[in-house]
C-alpha cells in the first residue's frame, strides 16, 4: 500500500487481533471471502434506488448482487421481504421506526441499563428526540424480562411501537409474549435481533418473524459474522414498501455496494451446515465459561446464559468496578467491555459489570477446554489484589491464543 501510515496501522491492528483474546460479545472475525468482497471495487459504484430501479446507469452487476443478498437473507430468516441497504444497526432501527411512525409517536423499548440498546429510545439517542420514548426494565429479583410489568407499562403509555431485543441480555427472548402485549394495546412490534441473529438462523433461538413480530432489524457482523452493516426484514408487504422508502430516500442515500457484497458472502456462509455447528459451539462455550465462574462463586446476571454472552457482576464478585476490571484484563491481553448491569449504581463509563461473549474466539476454533482456561485466568486476574502481580498472566493468555496450552 502506498500510504505507509495507514498500512502500518492495519498491520498493527492485525497483530492486535491475532494476539488478544477477543471476548467482546458484539465482535467477530469474518472470512477471507467477506473481507475480499467488502474491500472490492463495488465501493466505486453509486446505486441509489433498488435492484432494476436505480437512479444511475451501469448497475447491471450491483442489481444482481443486491438481489442475491436479499434472497439469501430471506432464506436464512424465512422472511418474505428484506432490505439489505442500512449502513448499520442504528440506521436500520431509525429507518424502521421512520417507516411506520410519525415524529412524536410513542415508542416503548428496553432500558439501556437493563440490557437494551441506545436506539431503543435512550435519552441521548435521536430516537428519543424524534419519538416520545418510554422504557421497560427487568425484574429486580431474577433480572429477567418481566412480562406482567411490561404489559402494565404498555397499557399505561399506549405505545405505537414496542421494541424488543437487547444488547446485553443472556436469556431467550419470548417474542410471542411481546406480540401478545402489542396486540392488546394496538402497537406494532419490532425485534432488534442484532446480537442473536446467528443463533436464530441456526435454529437455536426462536425466530421473531415466525412468532408474528411485524419488523425485524439486525446488524450483520455479530453472531451473524458478516460485513459490518444492517438489515431490515418483514413478512408484511405494506410495511416492506414503507421500509424501502424509509431507507432510501428517507434516511440514506447511496447504498454501500461493497458492504452489500460482504453481507452477501456471509449470508451464503450462514446457509451452510457448518454455520449451525459453529453457533452450537458458541452457546456451549458461553455456558462452560459462565459456569466456571459461577462455580468459583462469582455473580453472573440471571445466573447464567442461554446464548452467546453473559454479564459478570464484578462489583459483587470481586469488589471492583467494570472499568477497573476491563483495564486489568486488557493488561494481560484479554479484550472485553465494561457494561452496566440491571439496577447499576455506577455510570455507564464506570459500571459494575463486564460483558463477555464467545462468538469471536469460537470462530478462531476455541472449544470448551480453551474457555475453561480463559475463565480460570479471568478469575485469578480479577481476584488479584495488586495490579503489579498481573504481568505473570500475560504469558498464559498469549500461549492460549497461540494454541500452545
Ligand atoms: N450493539 C452494541 C454492542 O452490543 O456492542 C453496540 O452498539
mmCIF file of C-alpha atoms and ligand atoms in Angstrom:
data_model
loop_
_atom_site.group_PDB
_atom_site.id
_atom_site.type_symbol
_atom_site.label_atom_id
_atom_site.label_comp_id
_atom_site.label_asym_id
_atom_site.label_seq_id
_atom_site.Cartn_x
_atom_site.Cartn_y
_atom_site.Cartn_z
ATOM 1 C CA UNK A 1 0.000 0.000 0.000
ATOM 2 C CA UNK A 2 1.285 3.477 -0.884
ATOM 3 C CA UNK A 3 0.036 5.104 2.305
ATOM 4 C CA UNK A 4 2.547 3.680 4.763
ATOM 5 C CA UNK A 5 0.936 5.315 7.780
ATOM 6 C CA UNK A 6 -2.341 3.517 7.152
ATOM 7 C CA UNK A 7 -0.615 0.286 6.180
ATOM 8 C CA UNK A 8 1.307 0.384 9.424
ATOM 9 C CA UNK A 9 -1.925 0.794 11.391
ATOM 10 C CA UNK A 10 -3.516 -2.111 9.511
ATOM 11 C CA UNK A 11 -0.532 -4.338 10.354
ATOM 12 C CA UNK A 12 -0.627 -3.251 13.989
ATOM 13 C CA UNK A 13 -4.351 -3.978 14.189
ATOM 14 C CA UNK A 14 -3.778 -7.359 12.534
ATOM 15 C CA UNK A 15 -1.237 -8.220 15.238
ATOM 16 C CA UNK A 16 -3.578 -6.982 17.982
ATOM 17 C CA UNK A 17 -6.387 -9.146 16.640
ATOM 18 C CA UNK A 18 -4.046 -12.138 16.413
ATOM 19 C CA UNK A 19 -2.549 -11.818 19.877
ATOM 20 C CA UNK A 20 -5.501 -10.790 22.043
ATOM 21 C CA UNK A 21 -8.335 -12.866 23.380
ATOM 22 C CA UNK A 22 -11.388 -11.216 21.851
ATOM 23 C CA UNK A 23 -14.335 -11.530 24.217
ATOM 24 C CA UNK A 24 -16.445 -8.526 23.170
ATOM 25 C CA UNK A 25 -19.859 -10.095 22.631
ATOM 26 C CA UNK A 26 -20.684 -7.990 19.565
ATOM 27 C CA UNK A 27 -17.473 -8.684 17.639
ATOM 28 C CA UNK A 28 -16.400 -11.494 15.364
ATOM 29 C CA UNK A 29 -13.772 -12.410 12.754
ATOM 30 C CA UNK A 30 -15.058 -12.511 9.179
ATOM 31 C CA UNK A 31 -13.872 -14.924 6.493
ATOM 32 C CA UNK A 32 -11.369 -14.064 3.747
ATOM 33 C CA UNK A 33 -14.312 -14.066 1.327
ATOM 34 C CA UNK A 34 -16.197 -11.420 3.324
ATOM 35 C CA UNK A 35 -13.031 -9.306 3.591
ATOM 36 C CA UNK A 36 -12.346 -9.611 -0.119
ATOM 37 C CA UNK A 37 -15.892 -8.654 -1.114
ATOM 38 C CA UNK A 38 -16.033 -5.731 1.344
ATOM 39 C CA UNK A 39 -12.713 -4.417 0.060
ATOM 40 C CA UNK A 40 -13.723 -4.860 -3.573
ATOM 41 C CA UNK A 41 -14.278 -2.416 -6.423
ATOM 42 C CA UNK A 42 -18.000 -2.400 -5.659
ATOM 43 C CA UNK A 43 -17.005 0.550 -3.452
ATOM 44 C CA UNK A 44 -16.732 2.613 -6.644
ATOM 45 C CA UNK A 45 -20.359 2.249 -7.660
ATOM 46 C CA UNK A 46 -23.276 4.563 -6.944
ATOM 47 C CA UNK A 47 -26.593 2.734 -6.921
ATOM 48 C CA UNK A 48 -29.275 4.886 -5.297
ATOM 49 C CA UNK A 49 -32.574 3.082 -5.630
ATOM 50 C CA UNK A 50 -33.281 -0.650 -5.615
ATOM 51 C CA UNK A 51 -32.481 -3.547 -7.995
ATOM 52 C CA UNK A 52 -33.705 -2.789 -11.547
ATOM 53 C CA UNK A 53 -34.946 0.626 -10.411
ATOM 54 C CA UNK A 54 -31.884 2.848 -9.951
ATOM 55 C CA UNK A 55 -31.024 6.492 -10.389
ATOM 56 C CA UNK A 56 -27.687 5.646 -12.081
ATOM 57 C CA UNK A 57 -26.562 3.739 -15.152
ATOM 58 C CA UNK A 58 -24.154 0.817 -15.099
ATOM 59 C CA UNK A 59 -25.989 -1.012 -12.332
ATOM 60 C CA UNK A 60 -26.313 -4.419 -14.012
ATOM 61 C CA UNK A 61 -23.822 -6.106 -11.659
ATOM 62 C CA UNK A 62 -24.914 -4.402 -8.461
ATOM 63 C CA UNK A 63 -28.523 -5.280 -9.297
ATOM 64 C CA UNK A 64 -27.607 -8.941 -9.404
ATOM 65 C CA UNK A 65 -25.513 -8.599 -6.261
ATOM 66 C CA UNK A 66 -28.242 -6.933 -4.205
ATOM 67 C CA UNK A 67 -30.846 -9.473 -5.389
ATOM 68 C CA UNK A 68 -28.531 -12.280 -4.279
ATOM 69 C CA UNK A 69 -28.056 -10.685 -0.846
ATOM 70 C CA UNK A 70 -31.827 -10.175 -0.451
ATOM 71 C CA UNK A 71 -32.702 -13.723 -1.499
ATOM 72 C CA UNK A 72 -30.088 -15.277 0.762
ATOM 73 C CA UNK A 73 -31.103 -13.311 3.857
ATOM 74 C CA UNK A 74 -34.803 -14.034 3.200
ATOM 75 C CA UNK A 75 -33.989 -17.738 3.109
ATOM 76 C CA UNK A 76 -31.946 -17.522 6.328
ATOM 77 C CA UNK A 77 -34.786 -15.965 8.333
ATOM 78 C CA UNK A 78 -37.686 -17.375 6.344
ATOM 79 C CA UNK A 79 -38.719 -13.783 5.618
ATOM 80 C CA UNK A 80 -40.913 -12.559 2.771
ATOM 81 C CA UNK A 81 -39.194 -9.155 2.400
ATOM 82 C CA UNK A 82 -35.718 -7.857 3.157
ATOM 83 C CA UNK A 83 -33.827 -4.602 2.838
ATOM 84 C CA UNK A 84 -30.042 -5.035 2.917
ATOM 85 C CA UNK A 85 -29.058 -1.370 2.480
ATOM 86 C CA UNK A 86 -28.913 0.004 6.074
ATOM 87 C CA UNK A 87 -25.365 1.113 6.813
ATOM 88 C CA UNK A 88 -25.625 -0.074 10.434
ATOM 89 C CA UNK A 89 -27.968 -1.457 13.084
ATOM 90 C CA UNK A 90 -28.731 2.047 14.341
ATOM 91 C CA UNK A 91 -29.630 3.196 10.822
ATOM 92 C CA UNK A 92 -31.767 0.095 10.356
ATOM 93 C CA UNK A 93 -33.653 0.873 13.552
ATOM 94 C CA UNK A 94 -34.196 4.520 12.730
ATOM 95 C CA UNK A 95 -35.340 3.712 9.196
ATOM 96 C CA UNK A 96 -37.735 1.077 10.516
ATOM 97 C CA UNK A 97 -39.239 3.440 13.109
ATOM 98 C CA UNK A 98 -39.493 6.186 10.493
ATOM 99 C CA UNK A 99 -41.320 3.774 8.163
ATOM 100 C CA UNK A 100 -44.270 3.205 10.474
ATOM 101 C CA UNK A 101 -44.255 6.164 12.892
ATOM 102 C CA UNK A 102 -44.731 9.925 12.771
ATOM 103 C CA UNK A 103 -42.443 12.221 14.712
ATOM 104 C CA UNK A 104 -43.748 12.469 18.291
ATOM 105 C CA UNK A 105 -45.318 8.987 18.331
ATOM 106 C CA UNK A 106 -44.786 6.896 21.449
ATOM 107 C CA UNK A 107 -42.223 4.079 21.495
ATOM 108 C CA UNK A 108 -41.524 1.606 24.287
ATOM 109 C CA UNK A 109 -38.174 -0.214 24.397
ATOM 110 C CA UNK A 110 -35.853 -1.980 26.804
ATOM 111 C CA UNK A 111 -33.865 0.430 29.001
ATOM 112 C CA UNK A 112 -30.172 0.682 28.137
ATOM 113 C CA UNK A 113 -29.253 -0.019 31.735
ATOM 114 C CA UNK A 114 -31.292 -3.214 31.735
ATOM 115 C CA UNK A 115 -29.625 -4.500 28.557
ATOM 116 C CA UNK A 116 -31.362 -2.602 25.741
ATOM 117 C CA UNK A 117 -29.699 -0.518 23.010
ATOM 118 C CA UNK A 118 -29.213 3.235 22.642
ATOM 119 C CA UNK A 119 -31.591 3.298 19.676
ATOM 120 C CA UNK A 120 -34.397 1.682 21.668
ATOM 121 C CA UNK A 121 -35.200 5.176 22.972
ATOM 122 C CA UNK A 122 -32.303 6.064 25.310
ATOM 123 C CA UNK A 123 -32.260 9.739 26.281
ATOM 124 C CA UNK A 124 -29.143 10.755 24.317
ATOM 125 C CA UNK A 125 -30.209 8.871 21.157
ATOM 126 C CA UNK A 126 -32.087 10.809 18.481
ATOM 127 C CA UNK A 127 -34.717 8.060 18.704
ATOM 128 C CA UNK A 128 -35.874 9.812 21.892
ATOM 129 C CA UNK A 129 -35.702 13.226 20.229
ATOM 130 C CA UNK A 130 -37.987 12.327 17.331
ATOM 131 C CA UNK A 131 -40.240 9.920 19.220
ATOM 132 C CA UNK A 132 -41.627 10.018 22.744
ATOM 133 C CA UNK A 133 -39.716 7.215 24.380
ATOM 134 C CA UNK A 134 -40.592 5.081 27.393
ATOM 135 C CA UNK A 135 -38.708 2.085 28.686
ATOM 136 C CA UNK A 136 -39.170 -1.210 30.480
ATOM 137 C CA UNK A 137 -36.536 -2.996 32.532
ATOM 138 C CA UNK A 138 -36.069 -6.402 34.104
ATOM 139 C CA UNK A 139 -37.341 -7.992 37.284
ATOM 140 C CA UNK A 140 -35.347 -6.949 40.344
ATOM 141 C CA UNK A 141 -35.108 -10.490 41.735
ATOM 142 C CA UNK A 142 -34.444 -12.525 38.601
ATOM 143 C CA UNK A 143 -33.002 -9.812 36.332
ATOM 144 C CA UNK A 144 -35.120 -11.384 33.572
ATOM 145 C CA UNK A 145 -37.817 -9.749 31.436
ATOM 146 C CA UNK A 146 -40.978 -9.318 33.470
ATOM 147 C CA UNK A 147 -43.925 -9.521 31.089
ATOM 148 C CA UNK A 148 -46.541 -8.528 33.685
ATOM 149 C CA UNK A 149 -44.591 -5.338 34.279
ATOM 150 C CA UNK A 150 -44.048 -4.725 30.535
ATOM 151 C CA UNK A 151 -47.787 -5.174 29.944
ATOM 152 C CA UNK A 152 -48.598 -2.713 32.737
ATOM 153 C CA UNK A 153 -46.264 -0.082 31.249
ATOM 154 C CA UNK A 154 -47.637 -0.689 27.753
ATOM 155 C CA UNK A 155 -51.240 -0.283 28.953
ATOM 156 C CA UNK A 156 -50.261 2.952 30.681
ATOM 157 C CA UNK A 157 -48.167 4.658 27.977
ATOM 158 C CA UNK A 158 -50.040 3.231 24.955
ATOM 159 C CA UNK A 159 -47.067 2.984 22.564
ATOM 160 C CA UNK A 160 -47.465 2.902 18.811
ATOM 161 C CA UNK A 161 -44.360 0.692 18.680
ATOM 162 C CA UNK A 162 -42.917 -1.805 21.157
ATOM 163 C CA UNK A 163 -39.236 -2.622 20.623
ATOM 164 C CA UNK A 164 -37.824 -5.889 21.887
ATOM 165 C CA UNK A 165 -34.353 -7.389 21.629
ATOM 166 C CA UNK A 166 -31.244 -6.499 23.605
ATOM 167 C CA UNK A 167 -27.502 -5.856 23.610
ATOM 168 C CA UNK A 168 -26.750 -7.363 26.993
ATOM 169 C CA UNK A 169 -29.331 -9.988 27.895
ATOM 170 C CA UNK A 170 -28.334 -13.609 28.280
ATOM 171 C CA UNK A 171 -31.722 -15.350 28.201
ATOM 172 C CA UNK A 172 -34.031 -16.475 25.395
ATOM 173 C CA UNK A 173 -36.463 -13.700 24.485
ATOM 174 C CA UNK A 174 -40.095 -14.799 24.190
ATOM 175 C CA UNK A 175 -41.239 -12.805 21.147
ATOM 176 C CA UNK A 176 -44.772 -14.234 21.370
ATOM 177 C CA UNK A 177 -45.304 -12.553 24.725
ATOM 178 C CA UNK A 178 -44.279 -9.190 23.264
ATOM 179 C CA UNK A 179 -46.606 -9.743 20.322
ATOM 180 C CA UNK A 180 -49.496 -10.511 22.678
ATOM 181 C CA UNK A 181 -48.947 -7.267 24.616
ATOM 182 C CA UNK A 182 -48.567 -5.290 21.383
ATOM 183 C CA UNK A 183 -51.838 -6.706 20.059
ATOM 184 C CA UNK A 184 -53.596 -5.790 23.291
ATOM 185 C CA UNK A 185 -52.504 -2.136 23.076
ATOM 186 C CA UNK A 186 -52.725 -1.872 19.274
ATOM 187 C CA UNK A 187 -48.984 -1.352 18.744
ATOM 188 C CA UNK A 188 -46.556 -2.513 16.129
ATOM 189 C CA UNK A 189 -43.763 -4.674 17.477
ATOM 190 C CA UNK A 190 -40.167 -4.662 16.276
ATOM 191 C CA UNK A 191 -37.462 -7.136 17.288
ATOM 192 C CA UNK A 192 -33.869 -5.947 17.122
ATOM 193 C CA UNK A 193 -32.046 -9.268 16.893
ATOM 194 C CA UNK A 194 -28.557 -7.852 16.299
ATOM 195 C CA UNK A 195 -26.999 -10.000 18.995
ATOM 196 C CA UNK A 196 -28.774 -13.304 18.487
ATOM 197 C CA UNK A 197 -29.248 -13.190 14.690
ATOM 198 C CA UNK A 198 -26.782 -16.021 14.063
ATOM 199 C CA UNK A 199 -28.432 -18.180 16.711
ATOM 200 C CA UNK A 200 -31.841 -17.574 15.086
ATOM 201 C CA UNK A 201 -30.530 -18.586 11.655
ATOM 202 C CA UNK A 202 -29.128 -21.765 13.209
ATOM 203 C CA UNK A 203 -32.488 -22.531 14.863
ATOM 204 C CA UNK A 204 -31.068 -22.089 18.368
ATOM 205 C CA UNK A 205 -33.202 -19.091 19.336
ATOM 206 C CA UNK A 206 -36.872 -18.513 18.347
ATOM 207 C CA UNK A 207 -37.371 -16.634 15.090
ATOM 208 C CA UNK A 208 -39.424 -13.452 15.740
ATOM 209 C CA UNK A 209 -40.917 -13.487 12.232
ATOM 210 C CA UNK A 210 -42.331 -16.927 12.922
ATOM 211 C CA UNK A 211 -43.799 -15.566 16.155
ATOM 212 C CA UNK A 212 -45.710 -12.775 14.397
ATOM 213 C CA UNK A 213 -43.333 -9.851 15.037
ATOM 214 C CA UNK A 214 -44.000 -7.082 12.460
ATOM 215 C CA UNK A 215 -40.431 -5.963 11.755
ATOM 216 C CA UNK A 216 -37.025 -7.493 12.483
ATOM 217 C CA UNK A 217 -33.836 -5.420 12.386
ATOM 218 C CA UNK A 218 -30.299 -6.623 12.850
ATOM 219 C CA UNK A 219 -26.656 -5.846 12.400
ATOM 220 C CA UNK A 220 -24.784 -8.267 10.177
ATOM 221 C CA UNK A 221 -21.452 -8.509 11.974
ATOM 222 C CA UNK A 222 -22.062 -10.005 15.424
ATOM 223 C CA UNK A 223 -23.104 -13.667 15.695
ATOM 224 C CA UNK A 224 -24.023 -13.387 12.010
ATOM 225 C CA UNK A 225 -20.292 -12.957 11.206
ATOM 226 C CA UNK A 226 -20.647 -10.744 8.132
ATOM 227 C CA UNK A 227 -19.548 -7.351 6.885
ATOM 228 C CA UNK A 228 -20.389 -4.504 9.272
ATOM 229 C CA UNK A 229 -23.882 -3.208 8.484
ATOM 230 C CA UNK A 230 -27.616 -3.579 8.990
ATOM 231 C CA UNK A 231 -30.703 -5.321 7.585
ATOM 232 C CA UNK A 232 -34.487 -5.000 7.968
ATOM 233 C CA UNK A 233 -36.918 -7.899 7.474
ATOM 234 C CA UNK A 234 -40.691 -8.233 7.473
ATOM 235 C CA UNK A 235 -43.436 -10.538 6.254
ATOM 236 C CA UNK A 236 -45.866 -7.668 5.662
ATOM 237 C CA UNK A 237 -45.978 -6.346 2.086
ATOM 238 C CA UNK A 238 -47.279 -2.873 3.008
ATOM 239 C CA UNK A 239 -44.717 -2.425 5.761
ATOM 240 C CA UNK A 240 -41.994 -3.660 3.389
ATOM 241 C CA UNK A 241 -42.849 -0.916 0.881
ATOM 242 C CA UNK A 242 -42.724 1.705 3.654
ATOM 243 C CA UNK A 243 -39.375 0.344 4.875
ATOM 244 C CA UNK A 244 -37.849 0.564 1.399
ATOM 245 C CA UNK A 245 -38.953 4.189 1.097
ATOM 246 C CA UNK A 246 -37.723 4.975 4.571
ATOM 247 C CA UNK A 247 -34.234 3.539 3.958
ATOM 248 C CA UNK A 248 -33.875 5.215 0.566
ATOM 249 C CA UNK A 249 -34.601 8.079 0.078
ATOM 250 C CA UNK A 250 -35.937 8.561 3.623
ATOM 251 C CA UNK A 251 -32.818 8.212 5.731
ATOM 252 C CA UNK A 252 -29.958 7.129 3.444
ATOM 253 C CA UNK A 253 -28.504 7.967 0.046
ATOM 254 C CA UNK A 254 -26.366 5.584 -1.967
ATOM 255 C CA UNK A 255 -26.047 2.056 -0.591
ATOM 256 C CA UNK A 256 -22.519 0.794 0.169
ATOM 257 C CA UNK A 257 -22.410 -1.866 -2.542
ATOM 258 C CA UNK A 258 -19.057 -3.255 -1.377
ATOM 259 C CA UNK A 259 -20.575 -3.797 2.071
ATOM 260 C CA UNK A 260 -23.635 -5.414 0.497
ATOM 261 C CA UNK A 261 -21.197 -7.723 -1.323
ATOM 262 C CA UNK A 262 -19.602 -8.599 2.048
ATOM 263 C CA UNK A 263 -23.046 -9.186 3.543
ATOM 264 C CA UNK A 264 -24.000 -11.435 0.616
ATOM 265 C CA UNK A 265 -20.879 -13.585 1.070
ATOM 266 C CA UNK A 266 -21.580 -14.030 4.786
ATOM 267 C CA UNK A 267 -25.234 -14.850 4.060
ATOM 268 C CA UNK A 268 -24.009 -17.601 1.745
ATOM 269 C CA UNK A 269 -21.832 -18.910 4.582
ATOM 270 C CA UNK A 270 -24.733 -18.745 7.044
ATOM 271 C CA UNK A 271 -26.792 -21.020 4.800
ATOM 272 C CA UNK A 272 -24.186 -23.811 5.046
ATOM 273 C CA UNK A 273 -24.494 -26.621 7.634
ATOM 274 C CA UNK A 274 -21.148 -25.616 9.272
ATOM 275 C CA UNK A 275 -22.795 -22.386 10.430
ATOM 276 C CA UNK A 276 -25.201 -24.287 12.672
ATOM 277 C CA UNK A 277 -22.323 -26.274 14.148
ATOM 278 C CA UNK A 278 -20.466 -23.033 14.843
ATOM 279 C CA UNK A 279 -23.451 -21.433 16.590
ATOM 280 C CA UNK A 280 -23.975 -24.537 18.753
ATOM 281 C CA UNK A 281 -20.349 -24.282 19.846
ATOM 282 C CA UNK A 282 -20.772 -20.542 20.567
ATOM 283 C CA UNK A 283 -23.543 -21.345 23.081
ATOM 284 C CA UNK A 284 -21.710 -24.347 24.574
ATOM 285 C CA UNK A 285 -18.619 -22.191 25.089
ATOM 286 C CA UNK A 286 -20.590 -19.371 26.753
ATOM 287 C CA UNK A 287 -22.178 -21.870 29.123
ATOM 288 C CA UNK A 288 -18.884 -23.546 30.077
ATOM 289 C CA UNK A 289 -17.276 -20.115 30.543
ATOM 290 C CA UNK A 290 -20.045 -18.712 32.765
ATOM 291 C CA UNK A 291 -20.487 -21.980 34.706
ATOM 292 C CA UNK A 292 -16.800 -21.991 35.612
ATOM 293 C CA UNK A 293 -17.148 -18.512 37.137
ATOM 294 C CA UNK A 294 -20.420 -19.387 38.896
ATOM 295 C CA UNK A 295 -18.805 -22.487 40.408
ATOM 296 C CA UNK A 296 -16.000 -20.297 41.726
ATOM 297 C CA UNK A 297 -18.631 -18.166 43.479
ATOM 298 C CA UNK A 298 -18.929 -15.258 41.023
ATOM 299 C CA UNK A 299 -22.234 -13.487 40.412
ATOM 300 C CA UNK A 300 -23.495 -13.686 36.842
ATOM 301 C CA UNK A 301 -26.581 -11.610 35.965
ATOM 302 C CA UNK A 302 -29.565 -14.057 35.701
ATOM 303 C CA UNK A 303 -27.232 -16.802 36.949
ATOM 304 C CA UNK A 304 -26.048 -17.983 33.528
ATOM 305 C CA UNK A 305 -26.716 -17.843 29.811
ATOM 306 C CA UNK A 306 -28.837 -19.335 27.030
ATOM 307 C CA UNK A 307 -26.950 -17.542 24.271
ATOM 308 C CA UNK A 308 -23.543 -16.191 23.263
ATOM 309 C CA UNK A 309 -22.950 -13.752 26.125
ATOM 310 C CA UNK A 310 -23.226 -13.129 29.838
ATOM 311 C CA UNK A 311 -22.730 -10.277 32.290
ATOM 312 C CA UNK A 312 -20.326 -10.723 35.179
ATOM 313 C CA UNK A 313 -21.172 -8.578 38.213
ATOM 314 C CA UNK A 314 -17.584 -7.662 39.102
ATOM 315 C CA UNK A 315 -18.622 -5.440 41.977
ATOM 316 C CA UNK A 316 -20.427 -8.216 43.816
ATOM 317 C CA UNK A 317 -17.906 -10.841 42.790
ATOM 318 C CA UNK A 318 -14.596 -9.010 43.309
ATOM 319 C CA UNK A 319 -15.398 -5.619 44.849
ATOM 320 C CA UNK A 320 -14.144 -3.711 41.768
ATOM 321 C CA UNK A 321 -15.841 -1.633 39.061
ATOM 322 C CA UNK A 322 -16.333 -2.671 35.453
ATOM 323 C CA UNK A 323 -13.782 -0.069 34.384
ATOM 324 C CA UNK A 324 -11.099 -1.449 36.700
ATOM 325 C CA UNK A 325 -11.883 -4.990 35.520
ATOM 326 C CA UNK A 326 -11.733 -4.001 31.828
ATOM 327 C CA UNK A 327 -8.386 -2.220 32.380
ATOM 328 C CA UNK A 328 -6.936 -5.196 34.223
ATOM 329 C CA UNK A 329 -7.986 -7.638 31.535
ATOM 330 C CA UNK A 330 -6.556 -5.585 28.687
ATOM 331 C CA UNK A 331 -3.206 -5.500 30.523
ATOM 332 C CA UNK A 332 -2.954 -9.259 30.139
ATOM 333 C CA UNK A 333 -4.282 -9.424 26.577
ATOM 334 C CA UNK A 334 -7.992 -10.029 27.135
ATOM 335 C CA UNK A 335 -10.444 -7.645 25.435
ATOM 336 C CA UNK A 336 -13.916 -7.313 26.935
ATOM 337 C CA UNK A 337 -16.147 -4.341 27.710
ATOM 338 C CA UNK A 338 -17.358 -2.810 30.930
ATOM 339 C CA UNK A 339 -21.146 -2.887 30.920
ATOM 340 C CA UNK A 340 -23.910 -1.587 33.146
ATOM 341 C CA UNK A 341 -25.849 -4.287 34.906
ATOM 342 C CA UNK A 342 -29.534 -4.026 35.867
ATOM 343 C CA UNK A 343 -30.047 -1.508 38.719
ATOM 344 C CA UNK A 344 -26.407 -0.428 38.447
ATOM 345 C CA UNK A 345 -25.446 2.467 40.711
ATOM 346 C CA UNK A 346 -22.353 3.303 38.637
ATOM 347 C CA UNK A 347 -22.327 5.493 35.495
ATOM 348 C CA UNK A 348 -22.067 3.873 32.014
ATOM 349 C CA UNK A 349 -18.370 4.902 31.881
ATOM 350 C CA UNK A 350 -17.608 3.090 35.162
ATOM 351 C CA UNK A 351 -20.245 0.336 35.607
ATOM 352 C CA UNK A 352 -20.439 -2.635 37.950
ATOM 353 C CA UNK A 353 -20.241 -5.286 35.257
ATOM 354 C CA UNK A 354 -18.259 -6.729 32.385
ATOM 355 C CA UNK A 355 -19.906 -8.311 29.340
ATOM 356 C CA UNK A 356 -18.285 -11.404 27.883
ATOM 357 C CA UNK A 357 -19.138 -13.101 24.593
ATOM 358 C CA UNK A 358 -17.863 -16.179 22.770
ATOM 359 C CA UNK A 359 -18.565 -15.654 19.015
ATOM 360 C CA UNK A 360 -15.117 -14.325 18.054
ATOM 361 C CA UNK A 361 -12.915 -16.874 19.812
ATOM 362 C CA UNK A 362 -15.243 -19.696 18.709
ATOM 363 C CA UNK A 363 -14.552 -18.575 15.135
ATOM 364 C CA UNK A 364 -10.856 -18.982 15.968
ATOM 365 C CA UNK A 365 -11.577 -22.589 16.881
ATOM 366 C CA UNK A 366 -11.839 -22.352 20.670
ATOM 367 C CA UNK A 367 -13.861 -25.047 22.379
ATOM 368 C CA UNK A 368 -14.821 -25.832 25.997
ATOM 369 C CA UNK A 369 -11.212 -26.522 27.068
ATOM 370 C CA UNK A 370 -9.913 -23.106 25.995
ATOM 371 C CA UNK A 371 -12.901 -21.318 27.518
ATOM 372 C CA UNK A 372 -12.355 -23.090 30.845
ATOM 373 C CA UNK A 373 -8.726 -21.992 30.762
ATOM 374 C CA UNK A 374 -9.585 -18.371 29.991
ATOM 375 C CA UNK A 375 -12.264 -18.387 32.713
ATOM 376 C CA UNK A 376 -9.623 -19.569 35.182
ATOM 377 C CA UNK A 377 -7.216 -16.781 34.133
ATOM 378 C CA UNK A 378 -10.010 -14.173 34.388
ATOM 379 C CA UNK A 379 -10.971 -15.438 37.821
ATOM 380 C CA UNK A 380 -7.373 -15.161 39.051
ATOM 381 C CA UNK A 381 -6.756 -11.744 37.479
ATOM 382 C CA UNK A 382 -9.921 -10.181 38.864
ATOM 383 C CA UNK A 383 -9.282 -11.706 42.304
ATOM 384 C CA UNK A 384 -5.741 -10.269 42.365
ATOM 385 C CA UNK A 385 -5.341 -7.536 44.954
ATOM 386 C CA UNK A 386 -2.226 -5.900 43.492
ATOM 387 C CA UNK A 387 -2.015 -4.800 39.828
ATOM 388 C CA UNK A 388 1.764 -5.307 39.973
ATOM 389 C CA UNK A 389 1.159 -9.078 40.010
ATOM 390 C CA UNK A 390 -0.760 -9.094 36.731
ATOM 391 C CA UNK A 391 2.106 -9.419 34.267
ATOM 392 C CA UNK A 392 2.622 -13.093 35.076
ATOM 393 C CA UNK A 393 -0.760 -13.850 33.477
ATOM 394 C CA UNK A 394 0.074 -12.236 30.113
ATOM 395 C CA UNK A 395 2.135 -15.209 29.083
ATOM 396 C CA UNK A 396 -0.686 -17.656 29.911
ATOM 397 C CA UNK A 397 -3.076 -15.619 27.747
ATOM 398 C CA UNK A 398 -0.676 -15.409 24.818
ATOM 399 C CA UNK A 399 0.028 -19.166 24.964
ATOM 400 C CA UNK A 400 -3.713 -19.832 24.902
ATOM 401 C CA UNK A 401 -4.212 -17.539 21.901
ATOM 402 C CA UNK A 402 -1.346 -19.210 20.062
ATOM 403 C CA UNK A 403 -2.707 -22.647 20.872
ATOM 404 C CA UNK A 404 0.348 -23.609 22.934
ATOM 405 C CA UNK A 405 -1.550 -24.537 26.056
HETATM 406 N N1 LIG B 1 -24.636 -3.278 19.707
HETATM 407 C C1 LIG B 1 -23.741 -2.727 20.669
HETATM 408 C C2 LIG B 1 -22.950 -3.815 21.312
HETATM 409 O O1 LIG B 1 -23.618 -4.717 21.714
HETATM 410 O O2 LIG B 1 -21.731 -3.793 21.467
HETATM 411 C C3 LIG B 1 -23.036 -1.574 20.172
HETATM 412 O O3 LIG B 1 -23.971 -0.665 19.664
#
